[in-house]
Coordinates of C-alpha atoms and ligand atoms in Angstrom, one line a residue:
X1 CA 272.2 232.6 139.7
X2 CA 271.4 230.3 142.6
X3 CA 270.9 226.5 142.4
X4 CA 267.6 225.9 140.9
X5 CA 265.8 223.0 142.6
X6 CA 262.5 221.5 141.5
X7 CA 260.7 218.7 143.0
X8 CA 259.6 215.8 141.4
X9 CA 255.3 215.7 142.3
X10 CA 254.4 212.4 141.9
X11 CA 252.3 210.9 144.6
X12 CA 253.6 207.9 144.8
X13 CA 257.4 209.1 145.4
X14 CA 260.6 207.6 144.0
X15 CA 261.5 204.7 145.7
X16 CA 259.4 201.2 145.1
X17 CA 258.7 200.2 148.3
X18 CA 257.5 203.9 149.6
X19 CA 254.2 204.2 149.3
X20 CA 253.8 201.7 151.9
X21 CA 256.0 203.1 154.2
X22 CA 253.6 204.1 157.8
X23 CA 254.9 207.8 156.7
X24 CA 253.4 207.8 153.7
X25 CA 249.9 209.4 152.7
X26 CA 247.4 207.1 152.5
X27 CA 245.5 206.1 148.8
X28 CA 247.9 208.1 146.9
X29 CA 246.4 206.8 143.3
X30 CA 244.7 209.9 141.9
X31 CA 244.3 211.9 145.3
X32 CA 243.8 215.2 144.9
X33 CA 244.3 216.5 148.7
X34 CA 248.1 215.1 148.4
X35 CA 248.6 216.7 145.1
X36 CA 247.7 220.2 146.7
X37 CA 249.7 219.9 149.7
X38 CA 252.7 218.9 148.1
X39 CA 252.3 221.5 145.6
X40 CA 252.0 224.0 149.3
X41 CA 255.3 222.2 150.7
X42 CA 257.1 223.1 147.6
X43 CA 255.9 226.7 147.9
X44 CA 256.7 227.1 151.0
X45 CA 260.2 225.7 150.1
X46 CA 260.6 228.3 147.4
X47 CA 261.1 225.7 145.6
X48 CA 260.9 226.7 141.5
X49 CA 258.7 224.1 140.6
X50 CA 256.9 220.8 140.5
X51 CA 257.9 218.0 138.1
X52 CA 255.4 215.6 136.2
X53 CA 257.0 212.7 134.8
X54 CA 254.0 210.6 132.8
X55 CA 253.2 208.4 130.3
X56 CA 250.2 206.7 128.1
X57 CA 249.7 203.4 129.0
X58 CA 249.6 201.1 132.0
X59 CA 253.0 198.9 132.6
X60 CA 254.4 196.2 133.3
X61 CA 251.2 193.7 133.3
X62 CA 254.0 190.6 132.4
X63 CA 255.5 191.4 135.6
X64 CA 252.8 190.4 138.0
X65 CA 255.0 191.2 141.3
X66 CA 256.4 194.3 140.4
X67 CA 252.6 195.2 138.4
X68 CA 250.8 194.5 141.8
X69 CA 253.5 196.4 143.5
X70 CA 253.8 199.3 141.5
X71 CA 256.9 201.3 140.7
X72 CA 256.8 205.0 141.0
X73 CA 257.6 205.5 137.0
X74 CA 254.4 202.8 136.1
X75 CA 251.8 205.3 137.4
X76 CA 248.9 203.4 136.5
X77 CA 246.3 205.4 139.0
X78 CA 247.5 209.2 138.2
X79 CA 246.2 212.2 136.9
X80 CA 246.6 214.0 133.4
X81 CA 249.4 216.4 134.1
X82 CA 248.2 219.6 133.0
X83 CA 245.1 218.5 134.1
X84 CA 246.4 218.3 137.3
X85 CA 248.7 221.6 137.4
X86 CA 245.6 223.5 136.1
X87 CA 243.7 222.7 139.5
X88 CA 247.5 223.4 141.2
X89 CA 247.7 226.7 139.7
X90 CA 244.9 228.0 141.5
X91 CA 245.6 227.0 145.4
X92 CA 249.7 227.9 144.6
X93 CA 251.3 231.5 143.1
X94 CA 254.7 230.9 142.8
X95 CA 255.9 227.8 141.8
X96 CA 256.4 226.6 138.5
X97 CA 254.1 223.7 137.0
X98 CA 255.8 221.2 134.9
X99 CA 253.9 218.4 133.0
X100 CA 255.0 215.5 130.8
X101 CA 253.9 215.1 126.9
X102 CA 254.6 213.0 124.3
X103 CA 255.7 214.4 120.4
X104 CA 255.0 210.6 119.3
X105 CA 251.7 210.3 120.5
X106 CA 250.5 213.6 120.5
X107 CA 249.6 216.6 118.3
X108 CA 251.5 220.2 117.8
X109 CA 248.6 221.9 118.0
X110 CA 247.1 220.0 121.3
X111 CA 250.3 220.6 123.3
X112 CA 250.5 224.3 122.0
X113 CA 247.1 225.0 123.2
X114 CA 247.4 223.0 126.6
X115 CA 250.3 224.5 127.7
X116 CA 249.3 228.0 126.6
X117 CA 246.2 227.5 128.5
X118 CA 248.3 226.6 131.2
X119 CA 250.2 229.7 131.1
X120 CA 247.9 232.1 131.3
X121 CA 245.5 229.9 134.1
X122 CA 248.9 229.6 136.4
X123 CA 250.3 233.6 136.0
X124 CA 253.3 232.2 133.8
X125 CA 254.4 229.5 135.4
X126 CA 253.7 226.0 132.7
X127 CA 256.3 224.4 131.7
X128 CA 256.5 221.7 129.1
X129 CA 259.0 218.2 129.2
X130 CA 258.9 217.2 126.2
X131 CA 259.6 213.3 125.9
X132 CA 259.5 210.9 123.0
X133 CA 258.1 208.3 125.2
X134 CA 260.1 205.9 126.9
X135 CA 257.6 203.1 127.3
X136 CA 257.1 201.0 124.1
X137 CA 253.8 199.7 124.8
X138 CA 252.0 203.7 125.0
X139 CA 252.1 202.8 120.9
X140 CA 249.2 200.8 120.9
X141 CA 246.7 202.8 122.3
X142 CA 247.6 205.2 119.8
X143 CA 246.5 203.0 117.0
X144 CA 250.2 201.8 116.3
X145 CA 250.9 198.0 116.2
X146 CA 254.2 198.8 117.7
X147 CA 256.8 201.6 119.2
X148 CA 257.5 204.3 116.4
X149 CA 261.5 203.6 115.6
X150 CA 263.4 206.0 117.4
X151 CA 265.1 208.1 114.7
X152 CA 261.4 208.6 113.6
X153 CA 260.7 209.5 117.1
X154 CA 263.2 212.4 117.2
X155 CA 262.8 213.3 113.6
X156 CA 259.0 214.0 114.4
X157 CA 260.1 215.6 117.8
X158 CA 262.0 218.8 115.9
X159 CA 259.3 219.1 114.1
X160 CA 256.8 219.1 116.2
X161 CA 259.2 221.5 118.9
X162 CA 259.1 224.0 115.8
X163 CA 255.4 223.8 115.4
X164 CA 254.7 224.3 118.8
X165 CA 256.8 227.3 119.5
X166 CA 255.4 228.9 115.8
X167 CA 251.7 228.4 117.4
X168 CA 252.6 230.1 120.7
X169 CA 253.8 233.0 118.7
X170 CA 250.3 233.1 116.5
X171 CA 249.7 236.4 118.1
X172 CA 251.2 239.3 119.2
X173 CA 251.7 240.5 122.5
X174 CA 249.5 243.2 122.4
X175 CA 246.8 242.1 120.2
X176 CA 243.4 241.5 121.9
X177 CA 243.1 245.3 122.9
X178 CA 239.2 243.7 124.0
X179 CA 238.4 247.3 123.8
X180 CA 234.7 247.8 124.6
X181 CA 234.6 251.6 123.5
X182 CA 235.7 250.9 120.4
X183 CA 234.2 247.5 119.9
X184 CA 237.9 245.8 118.7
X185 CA 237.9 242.7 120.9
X186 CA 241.2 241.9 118.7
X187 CA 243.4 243.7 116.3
X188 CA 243.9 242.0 112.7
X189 CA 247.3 243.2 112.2
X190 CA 248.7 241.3 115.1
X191 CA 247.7 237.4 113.9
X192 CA 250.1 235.7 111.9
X193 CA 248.9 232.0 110.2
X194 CA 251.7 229.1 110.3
X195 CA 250.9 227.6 107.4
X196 CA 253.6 224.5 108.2
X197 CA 254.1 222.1 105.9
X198 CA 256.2 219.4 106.7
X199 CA 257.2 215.9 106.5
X200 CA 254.9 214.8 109.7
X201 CA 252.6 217.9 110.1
X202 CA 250.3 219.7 108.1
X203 CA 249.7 222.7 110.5
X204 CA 247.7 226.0 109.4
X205 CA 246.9 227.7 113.3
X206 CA 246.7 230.9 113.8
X207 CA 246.8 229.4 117.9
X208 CA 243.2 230.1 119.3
X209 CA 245.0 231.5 122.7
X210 CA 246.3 234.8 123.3
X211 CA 250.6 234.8 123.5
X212 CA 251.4 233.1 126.8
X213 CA 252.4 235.0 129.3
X214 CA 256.2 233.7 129.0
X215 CA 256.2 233.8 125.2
X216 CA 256.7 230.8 125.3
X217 CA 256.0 228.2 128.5
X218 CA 259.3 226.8 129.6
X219 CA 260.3 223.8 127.4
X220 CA 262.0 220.7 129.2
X221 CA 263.5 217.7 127.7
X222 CA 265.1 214.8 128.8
X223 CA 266.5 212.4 126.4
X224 CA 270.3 211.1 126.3
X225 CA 270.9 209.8 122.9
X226 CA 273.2 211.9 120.4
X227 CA 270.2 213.0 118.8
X228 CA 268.1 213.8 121.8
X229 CA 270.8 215.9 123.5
X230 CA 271.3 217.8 120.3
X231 CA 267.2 218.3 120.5
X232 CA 267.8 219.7 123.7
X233 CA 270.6 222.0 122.3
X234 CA 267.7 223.1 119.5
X235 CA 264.6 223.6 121.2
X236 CA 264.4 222.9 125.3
X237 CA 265.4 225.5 128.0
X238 CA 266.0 222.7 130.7
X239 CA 267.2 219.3 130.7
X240 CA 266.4 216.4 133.2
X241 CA 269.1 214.7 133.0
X242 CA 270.0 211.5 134.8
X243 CA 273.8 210.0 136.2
X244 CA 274.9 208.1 138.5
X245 CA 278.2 209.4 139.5
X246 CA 279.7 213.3 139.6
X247 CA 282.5 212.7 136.7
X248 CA 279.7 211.3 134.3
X249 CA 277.7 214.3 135.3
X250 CA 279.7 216.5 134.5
X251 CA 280.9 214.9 130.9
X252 CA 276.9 215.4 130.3
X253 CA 276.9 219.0 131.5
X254 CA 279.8 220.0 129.1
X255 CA 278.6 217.7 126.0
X256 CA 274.8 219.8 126.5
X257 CA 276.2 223.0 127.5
X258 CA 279.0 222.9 123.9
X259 CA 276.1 221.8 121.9
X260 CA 274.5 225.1 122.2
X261 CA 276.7 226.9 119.8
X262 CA 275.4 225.4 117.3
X263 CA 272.4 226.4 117.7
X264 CA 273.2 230.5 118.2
X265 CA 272.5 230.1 122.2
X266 CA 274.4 231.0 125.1
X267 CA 275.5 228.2 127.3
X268 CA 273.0 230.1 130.3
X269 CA 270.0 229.6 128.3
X270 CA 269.9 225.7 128.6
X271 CA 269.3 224.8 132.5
X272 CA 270.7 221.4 133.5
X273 CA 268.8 219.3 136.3
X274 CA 270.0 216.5 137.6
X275 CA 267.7 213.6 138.6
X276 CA 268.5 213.0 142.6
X277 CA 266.8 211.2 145.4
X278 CA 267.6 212.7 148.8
X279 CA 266.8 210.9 152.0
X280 CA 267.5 213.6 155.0
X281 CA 267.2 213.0 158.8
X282 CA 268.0 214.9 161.9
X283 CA 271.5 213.1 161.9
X284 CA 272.9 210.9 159.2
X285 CA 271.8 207.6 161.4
X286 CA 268.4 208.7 161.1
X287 CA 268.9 209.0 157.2
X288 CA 270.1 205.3 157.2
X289 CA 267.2 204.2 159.2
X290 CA 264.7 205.4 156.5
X291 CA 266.9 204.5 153.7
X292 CA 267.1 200.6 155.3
X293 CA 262.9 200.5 156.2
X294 CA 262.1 201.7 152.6
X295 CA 265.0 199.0 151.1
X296 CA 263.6 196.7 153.2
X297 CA 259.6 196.7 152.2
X298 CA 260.9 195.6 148.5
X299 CA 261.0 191.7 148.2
X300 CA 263.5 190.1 145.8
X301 CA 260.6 189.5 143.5
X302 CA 259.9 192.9 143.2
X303 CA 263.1 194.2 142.8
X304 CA 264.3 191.5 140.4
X305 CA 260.8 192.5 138.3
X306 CA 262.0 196.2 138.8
X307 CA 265.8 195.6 137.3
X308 CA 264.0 193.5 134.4
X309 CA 262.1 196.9 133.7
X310 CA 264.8 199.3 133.8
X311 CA 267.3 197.0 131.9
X312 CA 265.0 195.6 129.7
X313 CA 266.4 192.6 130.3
X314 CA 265.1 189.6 132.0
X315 CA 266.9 189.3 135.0
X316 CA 265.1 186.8 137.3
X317 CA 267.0 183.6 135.6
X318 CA 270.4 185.3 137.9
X319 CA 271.6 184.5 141.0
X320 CA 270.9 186.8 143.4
X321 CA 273.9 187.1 145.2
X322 CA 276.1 186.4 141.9
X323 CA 277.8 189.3 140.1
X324 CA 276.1 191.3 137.9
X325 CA 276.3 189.8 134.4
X326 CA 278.2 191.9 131.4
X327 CA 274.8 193.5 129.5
X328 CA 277.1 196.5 128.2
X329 CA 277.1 194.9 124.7
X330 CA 273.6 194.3 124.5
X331 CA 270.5 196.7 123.6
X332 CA 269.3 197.5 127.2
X333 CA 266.0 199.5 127.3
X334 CA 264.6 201.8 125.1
X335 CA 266.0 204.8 127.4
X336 CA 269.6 205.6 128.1
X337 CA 268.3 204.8 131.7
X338 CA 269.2 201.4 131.2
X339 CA 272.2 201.3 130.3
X340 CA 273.7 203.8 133.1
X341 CA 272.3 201.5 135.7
X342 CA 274.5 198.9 133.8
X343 CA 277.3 201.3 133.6
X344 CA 277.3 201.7 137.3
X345 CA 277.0 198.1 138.7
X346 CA 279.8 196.7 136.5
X347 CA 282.0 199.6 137.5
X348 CA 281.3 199.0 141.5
X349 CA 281.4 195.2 140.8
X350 CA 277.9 194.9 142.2
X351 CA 276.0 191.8 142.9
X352 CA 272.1 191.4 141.3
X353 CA 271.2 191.8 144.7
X354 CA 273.1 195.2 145.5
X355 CA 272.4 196.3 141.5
X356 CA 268.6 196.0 142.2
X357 CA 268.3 197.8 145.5
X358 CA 271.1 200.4 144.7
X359 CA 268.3 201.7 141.9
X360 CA 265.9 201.1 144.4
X361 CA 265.6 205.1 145.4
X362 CA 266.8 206.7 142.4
X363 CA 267.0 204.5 139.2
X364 CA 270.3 205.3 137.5
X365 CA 270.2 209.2 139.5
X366 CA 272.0 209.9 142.2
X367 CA 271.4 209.0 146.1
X368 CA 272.3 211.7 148.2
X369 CA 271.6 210.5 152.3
X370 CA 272.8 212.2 155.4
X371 CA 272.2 214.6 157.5
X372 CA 271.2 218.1 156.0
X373 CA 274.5 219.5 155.9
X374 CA 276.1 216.2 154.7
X375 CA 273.3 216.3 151.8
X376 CA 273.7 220.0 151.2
X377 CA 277.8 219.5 150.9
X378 CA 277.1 216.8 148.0
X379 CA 274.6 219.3 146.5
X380 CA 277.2 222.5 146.4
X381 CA 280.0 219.9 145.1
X382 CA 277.7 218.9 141.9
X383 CA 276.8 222.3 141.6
X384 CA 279.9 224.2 142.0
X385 CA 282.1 221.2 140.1
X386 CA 279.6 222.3 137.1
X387 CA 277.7 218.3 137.2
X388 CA 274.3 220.8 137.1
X389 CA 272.6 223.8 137.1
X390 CA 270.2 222.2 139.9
X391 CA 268.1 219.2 140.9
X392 CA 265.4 217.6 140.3
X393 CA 264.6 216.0 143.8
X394 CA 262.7 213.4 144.6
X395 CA 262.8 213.0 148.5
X396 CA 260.7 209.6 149.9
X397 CA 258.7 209.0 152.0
X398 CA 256.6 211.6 150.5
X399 CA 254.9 213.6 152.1
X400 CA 257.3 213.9 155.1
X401 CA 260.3 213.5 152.6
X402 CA 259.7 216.8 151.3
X403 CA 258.5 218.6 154.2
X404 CA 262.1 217.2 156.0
X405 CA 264.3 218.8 152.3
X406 CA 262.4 221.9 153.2
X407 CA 262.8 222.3 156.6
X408 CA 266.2 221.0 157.0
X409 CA 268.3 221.1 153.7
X410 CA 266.9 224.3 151.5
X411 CA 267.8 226.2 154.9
X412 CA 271.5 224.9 154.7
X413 CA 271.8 225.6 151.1
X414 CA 270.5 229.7 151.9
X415 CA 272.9 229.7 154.3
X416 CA 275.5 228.9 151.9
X417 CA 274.1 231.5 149.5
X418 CA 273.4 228.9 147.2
X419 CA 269.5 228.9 147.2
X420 CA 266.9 232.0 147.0
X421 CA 265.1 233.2 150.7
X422 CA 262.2 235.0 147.8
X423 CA 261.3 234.3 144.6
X424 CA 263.0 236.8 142.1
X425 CA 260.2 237.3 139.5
X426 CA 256.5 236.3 139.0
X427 CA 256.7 234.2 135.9
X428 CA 258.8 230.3 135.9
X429 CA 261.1 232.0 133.1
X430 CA 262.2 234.6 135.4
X431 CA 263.2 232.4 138.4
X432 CA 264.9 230.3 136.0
X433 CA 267.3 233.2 135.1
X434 CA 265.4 232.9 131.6
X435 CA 265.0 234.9 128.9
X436 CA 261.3 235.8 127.4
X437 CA 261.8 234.4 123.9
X438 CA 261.1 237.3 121.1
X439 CA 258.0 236.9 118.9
X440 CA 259.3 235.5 116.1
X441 CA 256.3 236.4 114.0
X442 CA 256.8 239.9 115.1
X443 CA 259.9 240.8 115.6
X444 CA 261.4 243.7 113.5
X445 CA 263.3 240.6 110.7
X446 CA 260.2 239.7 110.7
X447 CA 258.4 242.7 109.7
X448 CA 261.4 243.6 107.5
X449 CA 260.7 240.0 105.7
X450 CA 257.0 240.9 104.9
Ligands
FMN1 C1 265.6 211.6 133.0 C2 264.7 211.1 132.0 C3 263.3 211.3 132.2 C4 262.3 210.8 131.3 N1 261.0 211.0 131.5 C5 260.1 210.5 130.7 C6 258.7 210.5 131.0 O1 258.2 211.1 132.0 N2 257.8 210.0 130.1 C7 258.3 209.4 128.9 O2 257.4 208.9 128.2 N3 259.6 209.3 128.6 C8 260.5 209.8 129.5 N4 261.8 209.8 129.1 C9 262.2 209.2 127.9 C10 262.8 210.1 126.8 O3 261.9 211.1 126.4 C11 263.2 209.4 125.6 O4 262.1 209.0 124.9 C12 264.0 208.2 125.9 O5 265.0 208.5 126.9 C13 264.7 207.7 124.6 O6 265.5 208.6 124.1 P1 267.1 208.7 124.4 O7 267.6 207.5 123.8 O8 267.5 210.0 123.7 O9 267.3 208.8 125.9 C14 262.8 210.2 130.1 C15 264.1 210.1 129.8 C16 265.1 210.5 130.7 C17 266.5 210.3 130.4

């Protein structure tokens, strides 16, 4: 199975200061052009698909450097994901379209229908991340006075997981025959109602789409909790997972991978990505040049405002250039995000300086800079040492970033034998080493149960 490697899409990249970088495109809020041709430098990579992060609410307005600023997880000028990967789907054939969507603020039966619409527009290749929502203040334009508490959260987010999957199998493969001799556009032995009654839903379907072409659209997850790792061990196929070092990595890798057990599932069938920001140059100099011209278009302001927002902790009232101070007791963030950025700058001693531009590029992932085959030996040590199945890259100054993975990096990694020269199948599932998951409406226990 070779290293699966997707690339984060959004348009304004992954480090804070990079969107003003003279490499990067020009007017990246809601620019279609950029969208398509990152969407063709991906292709071109072989790439297996394009990532959506998102959210449902503008950010950080009580942070008026880092708000005017912008950081790439505020997107507060983007497109609506599928939206987005719907135009995608028809200028691309190969790679796999990802989008973001929240169980808290959402509905079953508006996910289950986006995505299988999706799936059939894009050939099989949608994909679903399914998030809880990591930003508290998406709650109020969703008629909530505040964030839904998070064991509510996840206890809607099984539920809503099982819904989903039961609409996407409303129908049978085979039934809209759309015969015109005949006159049977569908057949009425091959619908099956849901009928789910539950403690957050009240669901009847049948789904008004046909089955998707993957069964069902690849689910992703990304949550780090107890409770959202063992929602990923229930109902997602990939994880986006973020650490900062290799050992804790690989501690997450296990944990996931032994979870799956439980649920019946072989430890193949849950793909493990790893959140990385790779800055690649001709030589590793080159690499460092980049690296210091992005760090460097990030004033202290901003980056203090940016360390407030990924602690969730006020951090401006600290020196700059005095250590960074002990939050591991306290509640930092409402995402495990947080608290690994934490993790990392007490164990490297770091000052609030070096702790806010180390998570410059990559938040609490991983930075791997050098030159391609420097980069590439980093990524065949995470991936052999079992840290990940893959990566999620994100690789600034975007475009250029990703055009320079592509043309320097993905053909080290072939060379290794650790990354495809084709695609291997038509649909996401299949370059994913996935399975196409039975009809569960329709498969023979089924009928037996009838
Ligand atoms: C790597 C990673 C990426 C995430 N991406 C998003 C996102 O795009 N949008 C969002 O609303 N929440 C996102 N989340 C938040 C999670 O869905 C979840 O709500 C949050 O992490 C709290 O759950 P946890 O305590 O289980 O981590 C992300 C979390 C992680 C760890």
């Amino acid at each position: 199975m070779p290293m699966i490697i997707a690339a984060n899409a959004n348009a304004q990249g992954s480090h804070v200061g990079e969107w003003r970088h003279p490499d990067a495109w020009d007017r990246p809020a809601s620019n279609i052009e950029n969208a398509v041709r990152l969407a063709r430098i991906a292709e071109e990579g072989k790439l297996d698909l394009l990532f959506l992060a998102d959210g449902n609410g503008v950010r950080n307005m009580d942070k008026p450097d880092l708000f005017a600023a912008t950081s790439p997880s505020d997107r507060p000028g983007v497109f609506e994901p599928v939206t987005l990967l719907s135009a995608l789907a028809m200028v691309t054939k190969h790679v796999g379209l990802v989008a973001t969507t929240t169980t808290t603020y959402d509905e079953p039966w508006h996910v289950a229908r986006r995505f299988a619409s999706l799936d059939h527009i894009s050939g099989g290749r949608a994909g679903w991340n399914l998030v809880t929502t990591s930003n508290p203040g998406d709650a109020l334009n969703f008629s909530h006075d505040a964030h839904v508490e998070r064991g509510d959260r996840y206890e809607r987010a099984f539920e809503f997981a099982e819904i989903v999957k039961g609409l996407w199998d409303s129908w049978a493969d085979d039934a809209f025959p759309q015969d015109k001799a005949s006159g049977r556009f569908l057949d009425p032995a091959k619908v099956r109602a849901l009928n789910h009654a539950g403690k957050n839903f009240k669901v009847a379907g049948p789904l008004n789409a046909p089955r998707p072409p993957q069964g069902h659209p690849v689910v992703f997850s990304a949550g780090q909790s107890e409770t959202g790792k063992d929602l990923s061990a229930r109902h997602a196929d990939c994880v986006f997972a973020i650490e900062g070092t290799i050992e804790r990595a690989r501690v997450l890798y296990k944990d996931l991978k032994d979870r799956l057990e439980k649920y019946g599932r072989s430890p193949d069938s849950l793909k493990i990505l790893s959140g990385v920001t790779i800055i690649v140059g001709e030589t590793a100099a080159e690499a460092q040049r980049i690296s210091d011209e992005l760090d460097d278009l990030v004033p202290p302001a901003v980056g203090l405002d940016y360390l407030s927002k990924m602690t969730g902790t006020k951090m401006s009232g600290y020196p700059l250039d005095g250590p960074f101070p002990d939050l591991s007791g306290e509640h930092v963030g409402p995402t495990g995000i947080g608290k690994a950025i934490v993790a990392k700058a007490l164990e490297q001693k770091m000052t609030v300086r070096e702790a806010y531009r180390s998570i410059l590029p990559q938040m609490a992932g991983n930075l791997f800079k050098g030159s391609a085959k420097e980069v590439a030996d980093q990524m065949e040590q995470w991936y052999r040492q079992e840290a990940c199945d893959g990566f999620m890259v994100a690789a600034p100054v975007v475009p250029v970033g990703m055009e320079r993975f592509v043309r320097l990096v993905v053909p080290e990694l072939r060379r290794r034998g650790l990354f495809r020269t084709e695609y291997e199948g038509r649909t996401l599932r299949d370059n994913l080493g996935l399975a196409r998951p039975a009809n569960r409406s329709f498969s023979p226990t089924a009928k037996a149960a009838e």
